[in-house]
């Protein structure tokens, strides 16, 4: 038994997916379809950049989603017990599970990114990663500063989110408490915070126009760190996810407790591999993001 996991924002790099497009007709079809659905060449942006344009939330999220599904379309495997994704990556997981079509998944990712970007302009904020403190210590800091927890990524790595002044106060408190480092994230606003509630409400309205199916493979929810399979629950969690903490460490532990020892990280980069190894070093993580990764698997 294996699990498929999908990366979120931050995994992007210029050139991602180009080799998949060239090597595999299935991947080329995904990119061509994405360009048509979006009405502009997301493939060219993935392949050629520039990085500053690729990194913008409204481009980055559909780009990572497209590359992830382009790799998935080549890598067909049975005995997948669970799928999961980090924030944006949950949409890739839902598509892999059959809950969303690629086209609907892409349109929703684009809409989600636009709503999040609009919220950042209305309610400015930022995110920072706190390294070296436990979740309880970070929670105390959040209560004292007005910051919020955005991601429980792995032991001693907690991302905080919120208004700029709250994060700056939280950073000072974290260093006073003995944090090894506090790193500002290169994102445009306070994602996974209460500042995103209006975006969540708007997404809830948008979801009425989309066909969300029951999942053929259970998807571990960012919101609950438990499997979600039925369409109404998936829909509800998609709304909550925008303003709720991402329980990534808890999700990985749940998957591992279910007997899964091998994770396939499908999409650009290897951020999840690093996190998963810090959560449980006995777990194997195999990256499927480049043509050579797929060639190596097929050659085994």
PDB file of C-alpha atoms in Angstrom, residues 5 10 21 37 73 83 131 149 154 170 183 197 224 245 247 252 254 278 300:
ATOM      1  CA  UNK A   5       0.970  13.273  -1.804  1.00  0.00           C
ATOM      2  CA  UNK A  10       6.410  27.246  -2.815  1.00  0.00           C
ATOM      3  CA  UNK A  21       5.723  17.784 -21.885  1.00  0.00           C
ATOM      4  CA  UNK A  37      -9.103  26.076 -19.920  1.00  0.00           C
ATOM      5  CA  UNK A  73      -1.207  11.035 -15.781  1.00  0.00           C
ATOM      6  CA  UNK A  83      -4.110  10.715  -1.256  1.00  0.00           C
ATOM      7  CA  UNK A 131      11.741  26.601  13.702  1.00  0.00           C
ATOM      8  CA  UNK A 149      -1.195  28.922  13.308  1.00  0.00           C
ATOM      9  CA  UNK A 154       6.487  18.654  11.093  1.00  0.00           C
ATOM     10  CA  UNK A 170       5.052  36.790  17.403  1.00  0.00           C
ATOM     11  CA  UNK A 183      11.746  32.815   8.513  1.00  0.00           C
ATOM     12  CA  UNK A 197     -12.838  34.114   5.731  1.00  0.00           C
ATOM     13  CA  UNK A 224      -9.246  17.316  10.033  1.00  0.00           C
ATOM     14  CA  UNK A 245      -4.628  25.434   9.845  1.00  0.00           C
ATOM     15  CA  UNK A 247      -2.594  19.695   9.782  1.00  0.00           C
ATOM     16  CA  UNK A 252       1.162  11.988   7.610  1.00  0.00           C
ATOM     17  CA  UNK A 254      -2.549   9.103  10.265  1.00  0.00           C
ATOM     18  CA  UNK A 278      11.264  14.779   9.772  1.00  0.00           C
ATOM     19  CA  UNK A 300      12.585  -1.034 -12.246  1.00  0.00           C
TER      20      UNK A 300
END
